[in-house]
Coordinates of C-alpha atoms in Angstrom, one line a residue:
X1040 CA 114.9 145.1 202.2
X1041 CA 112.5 147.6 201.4
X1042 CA 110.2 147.2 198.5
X1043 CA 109.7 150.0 195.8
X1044 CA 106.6 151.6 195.6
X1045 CA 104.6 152.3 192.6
X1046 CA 102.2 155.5 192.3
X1047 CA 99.0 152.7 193.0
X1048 CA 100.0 152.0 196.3
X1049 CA 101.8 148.2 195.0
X1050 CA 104.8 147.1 196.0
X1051 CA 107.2 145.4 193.5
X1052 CA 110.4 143.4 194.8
X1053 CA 113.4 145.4 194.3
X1054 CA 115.1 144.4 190.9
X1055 CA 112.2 143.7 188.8
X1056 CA 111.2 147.0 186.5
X1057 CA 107.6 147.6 186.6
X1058 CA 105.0 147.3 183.7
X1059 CA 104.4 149.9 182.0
X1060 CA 100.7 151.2 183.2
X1061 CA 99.1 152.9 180.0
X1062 CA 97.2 155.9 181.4
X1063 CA 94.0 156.0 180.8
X1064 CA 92.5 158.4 177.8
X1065 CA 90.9 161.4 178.9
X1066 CA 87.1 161.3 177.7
X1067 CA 86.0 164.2 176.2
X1068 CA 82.9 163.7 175.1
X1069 CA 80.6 161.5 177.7
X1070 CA 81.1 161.6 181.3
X1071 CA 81.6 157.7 181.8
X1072 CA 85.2 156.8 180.8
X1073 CA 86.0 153.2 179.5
X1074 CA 88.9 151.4 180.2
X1075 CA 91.2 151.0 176.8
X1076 CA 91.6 147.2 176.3
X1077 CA 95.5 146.6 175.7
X1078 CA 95.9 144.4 172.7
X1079 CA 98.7 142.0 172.7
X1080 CA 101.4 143.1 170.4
X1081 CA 102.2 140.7 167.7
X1082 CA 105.8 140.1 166.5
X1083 CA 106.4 142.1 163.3
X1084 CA 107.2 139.4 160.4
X1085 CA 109.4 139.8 157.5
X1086 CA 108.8 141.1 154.2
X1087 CA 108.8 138.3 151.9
X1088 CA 111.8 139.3 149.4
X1089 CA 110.6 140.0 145.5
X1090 CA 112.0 137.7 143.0
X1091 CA 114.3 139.9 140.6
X1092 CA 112.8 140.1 137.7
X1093 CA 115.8 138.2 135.7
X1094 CA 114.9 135.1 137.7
X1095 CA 112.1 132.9 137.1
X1096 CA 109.4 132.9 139.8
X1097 CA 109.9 129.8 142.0
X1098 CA 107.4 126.7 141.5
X1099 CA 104.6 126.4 143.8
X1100 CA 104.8 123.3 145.8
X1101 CA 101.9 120.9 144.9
X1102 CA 100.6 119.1 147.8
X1103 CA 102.2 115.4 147.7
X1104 CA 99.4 113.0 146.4
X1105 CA 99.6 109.7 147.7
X1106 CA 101.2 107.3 145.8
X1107 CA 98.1 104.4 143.6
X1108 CA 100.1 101.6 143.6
X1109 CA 99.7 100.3 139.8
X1110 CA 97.7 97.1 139.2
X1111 CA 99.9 94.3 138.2
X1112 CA 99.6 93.1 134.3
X1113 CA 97.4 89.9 134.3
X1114 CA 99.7 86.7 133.4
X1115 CA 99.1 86.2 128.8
X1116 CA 98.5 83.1 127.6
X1117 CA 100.1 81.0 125.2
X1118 CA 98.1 82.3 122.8
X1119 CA 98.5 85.8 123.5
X1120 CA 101.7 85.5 123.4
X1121 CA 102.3 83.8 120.3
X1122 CA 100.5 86.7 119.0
X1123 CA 103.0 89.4 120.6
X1124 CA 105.6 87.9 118.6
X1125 CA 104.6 87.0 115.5
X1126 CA 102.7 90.9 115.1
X1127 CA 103.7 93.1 113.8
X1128 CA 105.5 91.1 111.6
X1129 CA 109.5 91.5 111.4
X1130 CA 110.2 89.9 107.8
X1131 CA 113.8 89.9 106.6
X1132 CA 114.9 88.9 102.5
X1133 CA 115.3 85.5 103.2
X1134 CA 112.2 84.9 105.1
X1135 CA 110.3 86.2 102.1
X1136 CA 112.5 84.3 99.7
X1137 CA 111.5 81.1 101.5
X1138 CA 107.7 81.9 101.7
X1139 CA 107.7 82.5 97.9
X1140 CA 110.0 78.9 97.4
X1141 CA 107.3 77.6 99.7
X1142 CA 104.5 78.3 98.1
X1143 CA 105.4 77.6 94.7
X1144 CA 106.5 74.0 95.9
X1145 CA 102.4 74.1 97.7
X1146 CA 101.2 75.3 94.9
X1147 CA 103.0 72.4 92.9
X1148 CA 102.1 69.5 95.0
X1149 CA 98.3 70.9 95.0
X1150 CA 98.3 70.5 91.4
X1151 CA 100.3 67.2 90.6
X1152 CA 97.2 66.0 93.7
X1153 CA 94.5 67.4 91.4
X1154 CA 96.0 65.4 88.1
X1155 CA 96.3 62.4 89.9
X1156 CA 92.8 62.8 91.3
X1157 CA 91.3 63.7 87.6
X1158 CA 93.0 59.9 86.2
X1159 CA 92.1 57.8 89.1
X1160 CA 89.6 56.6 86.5
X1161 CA 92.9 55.1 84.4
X1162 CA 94.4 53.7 88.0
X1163 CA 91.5 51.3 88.2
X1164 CA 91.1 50.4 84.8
X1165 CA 91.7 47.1 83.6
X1166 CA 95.0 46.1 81.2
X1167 CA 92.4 45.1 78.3
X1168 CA 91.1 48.7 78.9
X1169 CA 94.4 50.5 79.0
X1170 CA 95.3 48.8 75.6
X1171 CA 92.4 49.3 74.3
X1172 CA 92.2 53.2 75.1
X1173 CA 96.4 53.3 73.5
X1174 CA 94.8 51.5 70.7
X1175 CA 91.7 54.0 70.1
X1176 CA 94.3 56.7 70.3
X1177 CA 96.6 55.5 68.0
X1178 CA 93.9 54.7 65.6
X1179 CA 93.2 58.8 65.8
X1180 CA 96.7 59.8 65.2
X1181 CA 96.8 57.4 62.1
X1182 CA 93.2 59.2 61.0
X1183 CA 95.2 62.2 60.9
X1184 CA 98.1 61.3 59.3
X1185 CA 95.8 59.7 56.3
X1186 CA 94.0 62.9 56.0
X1187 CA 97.3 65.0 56.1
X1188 CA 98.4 62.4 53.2
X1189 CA 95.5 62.6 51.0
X1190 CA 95.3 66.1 51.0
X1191 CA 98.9 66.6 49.8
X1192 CA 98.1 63.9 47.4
X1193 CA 95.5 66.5 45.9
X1194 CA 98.1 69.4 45.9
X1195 CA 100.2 66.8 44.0
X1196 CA 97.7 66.1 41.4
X1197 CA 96.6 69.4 41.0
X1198 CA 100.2 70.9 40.2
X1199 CA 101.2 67.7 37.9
X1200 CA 97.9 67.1 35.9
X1201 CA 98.0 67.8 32.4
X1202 CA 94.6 68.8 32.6
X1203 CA 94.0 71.2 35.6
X1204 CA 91.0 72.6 34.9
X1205 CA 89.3 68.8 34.8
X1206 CA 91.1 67.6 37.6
X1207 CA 90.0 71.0 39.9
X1208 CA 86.9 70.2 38.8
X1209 CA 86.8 66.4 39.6
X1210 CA 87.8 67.4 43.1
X1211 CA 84.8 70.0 43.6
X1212 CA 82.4 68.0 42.6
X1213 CA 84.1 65.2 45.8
X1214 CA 84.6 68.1 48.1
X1215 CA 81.2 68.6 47.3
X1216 CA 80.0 65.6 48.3
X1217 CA 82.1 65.4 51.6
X1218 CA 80.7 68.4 52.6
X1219 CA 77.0 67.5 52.1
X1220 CA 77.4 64.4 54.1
X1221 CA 78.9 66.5 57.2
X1222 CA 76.3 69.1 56.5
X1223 CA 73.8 66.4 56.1
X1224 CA 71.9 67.3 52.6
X1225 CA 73.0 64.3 51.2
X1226 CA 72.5 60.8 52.3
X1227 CA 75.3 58.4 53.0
X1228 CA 76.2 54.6 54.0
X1229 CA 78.9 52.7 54.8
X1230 CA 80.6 50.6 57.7
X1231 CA 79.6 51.8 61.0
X1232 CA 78.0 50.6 64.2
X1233 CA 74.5 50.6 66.0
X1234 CA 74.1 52.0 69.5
X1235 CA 70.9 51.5 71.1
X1236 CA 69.3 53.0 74.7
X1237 CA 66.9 51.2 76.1
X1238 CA 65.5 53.8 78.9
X1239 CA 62.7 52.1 80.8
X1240 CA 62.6 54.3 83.9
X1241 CA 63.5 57.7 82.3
X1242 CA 66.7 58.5 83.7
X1243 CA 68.1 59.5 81.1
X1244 CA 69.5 62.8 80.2
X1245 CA 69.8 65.2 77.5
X1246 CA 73.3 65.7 78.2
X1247 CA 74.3 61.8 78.3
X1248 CA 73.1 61.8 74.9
X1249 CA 75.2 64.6 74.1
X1250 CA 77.7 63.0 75.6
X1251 CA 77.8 59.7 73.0
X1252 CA 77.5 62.3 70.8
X1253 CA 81.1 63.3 71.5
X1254 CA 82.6 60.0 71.6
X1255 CA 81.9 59.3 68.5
X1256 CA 83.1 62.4 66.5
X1257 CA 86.1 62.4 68.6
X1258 CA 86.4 58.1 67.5
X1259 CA 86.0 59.4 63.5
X1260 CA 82.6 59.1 62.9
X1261 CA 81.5 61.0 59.6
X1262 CA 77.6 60.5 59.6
X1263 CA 75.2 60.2 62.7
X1264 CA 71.5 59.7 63.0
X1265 CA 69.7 59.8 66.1
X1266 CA 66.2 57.8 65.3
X1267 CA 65.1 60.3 62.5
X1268 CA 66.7 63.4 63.0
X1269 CA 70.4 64.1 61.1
X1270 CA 72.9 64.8 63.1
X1271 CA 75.2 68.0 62.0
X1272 CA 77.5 70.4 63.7
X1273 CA 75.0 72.8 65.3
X1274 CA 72.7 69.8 66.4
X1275 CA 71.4 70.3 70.2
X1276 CA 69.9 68.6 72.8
X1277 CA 67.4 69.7 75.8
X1278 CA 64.8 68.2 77.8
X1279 CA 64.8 65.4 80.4
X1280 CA 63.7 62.2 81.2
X1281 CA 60.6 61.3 78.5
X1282 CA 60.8 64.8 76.8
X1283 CA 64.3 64.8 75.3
X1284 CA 64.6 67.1 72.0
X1285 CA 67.0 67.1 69.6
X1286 CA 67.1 70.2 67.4
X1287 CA 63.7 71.1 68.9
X1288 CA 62.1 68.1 68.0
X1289 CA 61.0 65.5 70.5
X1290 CA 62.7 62.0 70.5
X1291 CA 61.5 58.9 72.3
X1292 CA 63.3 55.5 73.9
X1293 CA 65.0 53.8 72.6
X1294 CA 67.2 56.0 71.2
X1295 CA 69.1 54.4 68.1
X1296 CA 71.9 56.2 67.0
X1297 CA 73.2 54.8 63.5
X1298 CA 77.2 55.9 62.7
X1299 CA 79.0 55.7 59.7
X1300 CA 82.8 55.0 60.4
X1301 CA 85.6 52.8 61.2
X1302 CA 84.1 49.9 63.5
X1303 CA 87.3 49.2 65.2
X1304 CA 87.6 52.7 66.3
X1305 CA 83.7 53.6 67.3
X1306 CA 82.9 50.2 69.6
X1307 CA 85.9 50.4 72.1
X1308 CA 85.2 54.5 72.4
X1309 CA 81.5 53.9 74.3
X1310 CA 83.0 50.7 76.1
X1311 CA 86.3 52.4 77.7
X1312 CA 86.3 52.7 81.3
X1313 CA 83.7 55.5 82.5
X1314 CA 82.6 56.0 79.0
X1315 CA 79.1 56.4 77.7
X1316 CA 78.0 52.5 78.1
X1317 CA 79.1 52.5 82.2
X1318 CA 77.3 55.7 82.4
X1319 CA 74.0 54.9 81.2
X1320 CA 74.2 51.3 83.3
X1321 CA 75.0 53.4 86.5
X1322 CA 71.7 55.4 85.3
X1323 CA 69.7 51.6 84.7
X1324 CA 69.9 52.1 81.0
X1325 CA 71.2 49.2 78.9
X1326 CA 73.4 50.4 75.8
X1327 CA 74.1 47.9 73.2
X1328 CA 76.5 48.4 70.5
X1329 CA 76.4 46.6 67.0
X1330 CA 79.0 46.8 64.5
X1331 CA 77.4 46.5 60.9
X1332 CA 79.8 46.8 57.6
X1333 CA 76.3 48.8 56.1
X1334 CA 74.6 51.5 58.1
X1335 CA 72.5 53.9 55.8
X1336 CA 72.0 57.2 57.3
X1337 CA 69.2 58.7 55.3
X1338 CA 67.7 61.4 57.1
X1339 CA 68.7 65.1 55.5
X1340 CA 68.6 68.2 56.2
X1341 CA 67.4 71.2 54.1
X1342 CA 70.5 73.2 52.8
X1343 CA 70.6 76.7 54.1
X1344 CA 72.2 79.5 52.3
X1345 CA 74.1 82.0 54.3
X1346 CA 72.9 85.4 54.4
X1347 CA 76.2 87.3 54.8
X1348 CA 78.7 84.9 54.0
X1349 CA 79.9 84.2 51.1
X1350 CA 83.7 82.8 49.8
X1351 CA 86.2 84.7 49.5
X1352 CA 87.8 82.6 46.6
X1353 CA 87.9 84.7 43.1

């Protein structure tokens, strides 16, 4: 088989075509003629197509991000959650109707504890001293009741006396008198009782004094006298231990109070249970109450005359 030749002089097996020699470019302006270096020829790619402008552009692909696997929530306590279901709070009507029947019944108990708390003094009295406090407080009630009488009694008198004008007059001149005694211009005596406090270490106070004070107006007492000084209704006390004042004058131990009024009623008010008498022992005072069917009460006071107030009766 003969070979084809090409123009070089090479020989190429029958059947296969030939490259295709690209002749070299005539040099026209040096002498010295470089070969042409045949670049590969790359394979033409397709237009990318235009999105019509009806159509939305397509989303760029983001890069897949690898997956961060979540931590697991830590395991809640009890407490924690008690908390996630009690908050926020779901209330309904009823619930709030049994929180308000709830509270009211707290609210109840919390003050029927407080009363029995204030008269645990009572629990641990004594039968004597359970009369004897019934007693003292129907003694008041019947004080009352007297007063109460004798003043419609008056009325009475007044509307039925043939003389008006002497009777009004007869009860002036005892209102009078009534009045002086509480205001203490005018002496006065009568039944009554004697309380004397011995204080030898000083503990006393101003307001214990004060205190017996009470008693006794609340037991009906219509005159008091605390060693020289009248006692009236703006009568005060201040100080401590040895410099006690009453009215802003100073007083000394013992203190001797004398009190017109019913005996009966005045001597089981400073003995009841946690009265004035157990509360000067607990301060290591003695007290020592004397019923006398005389007690003069002779110290006065100088009668002040209002400076705006006058009566009102024409």
């Amino acid at each position: 088989m003969k070979s084809e030749e090409n123009p070089h002089g090479e020989e190429h097996p029958k059947g296969e075509v030939p490259e295709s020699v690209t002749p070299p470019a005539a040099d026209t302006g040096s002498g010295n003629a470089e070969p042409e270096q045949t670049r590969p020829q790359q394979p033409e790619q397709p237009e990318p197509e235009q999105p019509e402008p009806d159509q939305p552009r397509p989303e760029q692909a983001h890069p897949e991000q690898p997956e961060v696997e979540e931590p697991e929530p830590a395991q809640q306590t009890g407490r924690q959650r008690l908390v996630a279901v009690l908050w926020p709070p779901r209330v309904s009507r009823a619930q709030l109707i049994v929180a308000l029947l709830l509270f009211v019944l707290g609210l109840g108990l919390a003050i029927q504890v407080r009363s029995n708390s204030d008269n645990s003094a009572l629990r641990g009295a004594r039968q004597e001293d359970l009369v004897r406090i019934l007693d003292e407080l129907d003694n008041r009630t019947q004080r009352l009741e007297d007063e109460k009488q004798r003043l419609e009694d008056q009325r009475t008198e007044l509307e039925n006396s043939s003389d008006q004008a002497e009777e009004a007059r007869k009860q002036t001149v005892q209102k009078e008198q009534q009045l002086g005694i509480l205001a203490g211009t005018v002496a006065a005596q009568g039944p009554g009782i004697t309380l004397t406090v011995q204080d030898p270490s000083g503990t006393v106070e101003s307001d214990m004094l004060l205190d017996a004070i009470q008693e006794l107006r609340a037991a009906g007492a219509e005159a008091i006298q605390v060693n020289d000084i009248r006692v009236v209704a703006d009568t005060y006390f201040t100080g401590t231990g040895a410099d006690i004042e009453v009215d802003g004058k100073p007083v000394k131990a013992p203190y001797r109070f004398e009190v017109i009024g019913k005996p009966q009623d005045l001597e089981p008010a400073l003995n009841i249970p946690g009265g004035v008498v157990q509360t000067l022992e607990k301060e290591q005072a003695t007290a020592t109450v004397a019923r006398s069917q005389k007690i003069v009460v002779d110290a006065l006071r100088p009668a002040k005359r209002p400076d705006y107030a006058r009566s009102s009766a024409q």
